[in-house]
Amino acid sequence: MASDDLRARATAWLADDPDPATRAELTALLERLPASADELADRFAGPLTFGTAGLRGQLRAGPNGMNLAVVTRAAAGLVGWLAAQGGTGPLVIGYDARHGSKAFAEQTARVATGAGREALLLPRPLPTPVLAWAVRDLGAVAGVMVTASHNPPQDNGYKVYLGAALGGPAGAGAQIVPPADVEIEAAIQAVGPLAEVPLGEPGTVLTEAVVRGYVDSAAAVLAPGPRELTVAYTPLHGVGGAVLAAAFTAAGFAAPAVVAEQAEPDPEFPTVAFPNPEEPGAMDLLLALASDTGADLAIANDPDADRCAIALPGADGTWRPLRGDELGALLADHLQRQGVPGTYATTIVSSSLLRSLCAARGVPYAQSLTGFKWIVRAAEDLAYGYEEALGYCVAPGHVRDKDGITAALRVAELAAALKAQGRTLADRLDELAAEFGVYATDQLSVRVDDLAEIARAMTQVRDKPPVTLLGADLTEVEDRLPAADVLTFRTDAARVVIRPSGTEPKLKAYLEVVEPVRDGDVPAARTRAAAALTELRAETAAALGLG
C-alpha cells in the first residue's frame, strides 16, 4: 500500500473513530511514518470479516482489529440486518472479562437502542453458554457474546446467535451460519460514517435471576444418582468459576476445589502461555491441585467456559488429560446408556468411534463440518454433539451450542456413578476399547505468524498428496473445496484430515488410527496405536513440508 494512500486511509479512519485511546494509538503510528508503514499497512490490509460465527482479532486501532469503531459498525450492521429480516424481540448481549469486552457490549446495547430495539445486557462477565441459554429463555431475536474464547490475551471477538424466529428449529439459540453471516457482513460494510449511527440509552442490565435460571436449567439436565465425588477445577483465569460451582452444588455435588492462582478472571492470563486447556502446560496447576486434594477427577474450562477438559488419575500417581475424542466417546456412551433419544453428531475431524458406537447400537448418527454452528444443525432431534476440540453439547434443549458447564456436570455424573460401583472413567474407556477397538487420535497443530504459510502448505499437499498412510494404500481422498478448505486421506486403519483453523493462525492436521484389541489385551493395543500415531504424525508433517 503506497504511503500517501495509507496516510489518507488512516487519517479518514481517525476522523471516524469514536474512541480517544485508539485515535491516539493511530496518531502515534502516523507520526512515526515511514518507520511504521508495515504495521500501519497491516492494520489497513482489510476489515475483519465474519468467520466462525462472528468477528475475532487483535485489540488495536484500525479496520483490521477489534476496537470500538469496528464494534460500533458491526453492531449497526447487525441491528440493521435484524430489522430487514423483520425480526422482533430484544437483543441480548453478554461479555467475558477480556480487555474491552464490557465496553464493546455496552456500545452494542447503545447501538441497538438507538435503532429502536430493546437491548438486554447480562449482569456481569459470564460464560458464553449463559448467553446462548438466555437467547432462547428471553425470547430474544438474537444474541451477541463479546469473547475471544481461548485466544491469547491481546485478542477479542464478537459472536452472534439467532433466536427461534430467525434461527429455525435446529438453529434457535445457535451461532449464525451462511447466508446470515455474509448478509450481516454486507450490512456492516454498508454502514455510513459512525457519527451518523444513532446511539440510544444503555439498555437494561439484567438481574442475577438470569444466572440462576441458567444454573437451575443446567442442574436439571442430570438424572438422579450418586453424587459422591471429589473434583479439582480451574476456570483458567476466565469467567466460569462461580457459575460452575453454583451448578455443581445445585446438582447435588460438593463444590470443587479450585486452583487459587487461576480462580478469578484476569484478562492477562498470567499463569499460562495460552489460555487453552489443550495447550501443553495449561493444566499443570490443576493437576498439582488434583494430586494434593486426592481428587477423583480434574476439570478445566477455557476462559469463556464453553469448552471442558478433564484429566484422570493413574495408578502411579500421575494424571492424564483425556483427548477431546475420548471424553466425547465417554459422554455419548453415557447418554446412550441412559436412553437419551435422538441423533448423535460429531464433525469430519473428530474420531470415527462415535459412528461405530451408534451403528452397533442402532442409534441415529450425523456428521458435520467443523464448528458448533454446524454440529447443532446436524439434526433437529439432536441428542448430543461434540467436537474433538473439547466442545460438547450434552443437552441441546438447554443450550444449543457447546457448553463447558453442563459437560462438566455430565462427566461428574458419570464418574460418580462409576465410583459407586468401584470403577473409574479409565475403566469405562478400556471397556469401550475392548468392544470397539482402540481409536487413537492426535493433532499436528502449527501456529504461524504469516497466514501465507498455511496456504503454501495446503497447496503443497494438494499438488503432491501422499499415496499411502502407514504403508497401506489410500482407500479415499476427499477435497472439500470450494465448500470448505479441508483435505481427507483415509485407509482401512488410518485417517488424516487437514484444514486451517477458523479461529486462530494455525494449520491443523487431525490424525486417527484404529487398532484392534487382540485377546482382550487393551494396553498392548494402546501401545501399538501410540506407535502408529507417532509414525503417522511424521508422515503428515513431511507431506505438509514441515518435516
PDB file of C-alpha atoms in Angstrom, residues 56-57 98 148-156 269 274-275 303 503-505:
ATOM      1  CA  ARG A  56     -12.269 -12.162  16.104  1.00  0.00           C
ATOM      2  CA  GLY A  57      -8.990 -10.300  16.059  1.00  0.00           C
ATOM      3  CA  ARG A  98     -11.212  -9.742  28.459  1.00  0.00           C
ATOM      4  CA  ALA A 148     -12.306 -14.445  22.133  1.00  0.00           C
ATOM      5  CA  SER A 149     -12.779 -17.748  23.971  1.00  0.00           C
ATOM      6  CA  HIS A 150      -9.325 -19.323  24.420  1.00  0.00           C
ATOM      7  CA  ASN A 151      -7.345 -16.949  22.193  1.00  0.00           C
ATOM      8  CA  PRO A 152      -4.293 -15.057  23.556  1.00  0.00           C
ATOM      9  CA  PRO A 153      -4.845 -12.004  25.811  1.00  0.00           C
ATOM     10  CA  GLN A 154      -4.353  -9.447  23.040  1.00  0.00           C
ATOM     11  CA  ASP A 155      -7.438 -10.734  21.167  1.00  0.00           C
ATOM     12  CA  ASN A 156     -11.158 -10.199  21.452  1.00  0.00           C
ATOM     13  CA  PHE A 269      -3.952 -14.936  31.805  1.00  0.00           C
ATOM     14  CA  PHE A 274      -2.069 -19.709  26.037  1.00  0.00           C
ATOM     15  CA  PRO A 275      -5.417 -19.853  27.928  1.00  0.00           C
ATOM     16  CA  PRO A 303     -11.864 -18.698  29.708  1.00  0.00           C
ATOM     17  CA  THR A 503     -10.349 -19.019  14.808  1.00  0.00           C
ATOM     18  CA  GLU A 504      -6.553 -18.948  15.166  1.00  0.00           C
ATOM     19  CA  PRO A 505      -3.500 -18.565  12.879  1.00  0.00           C
TER      20      PRO A 505
END
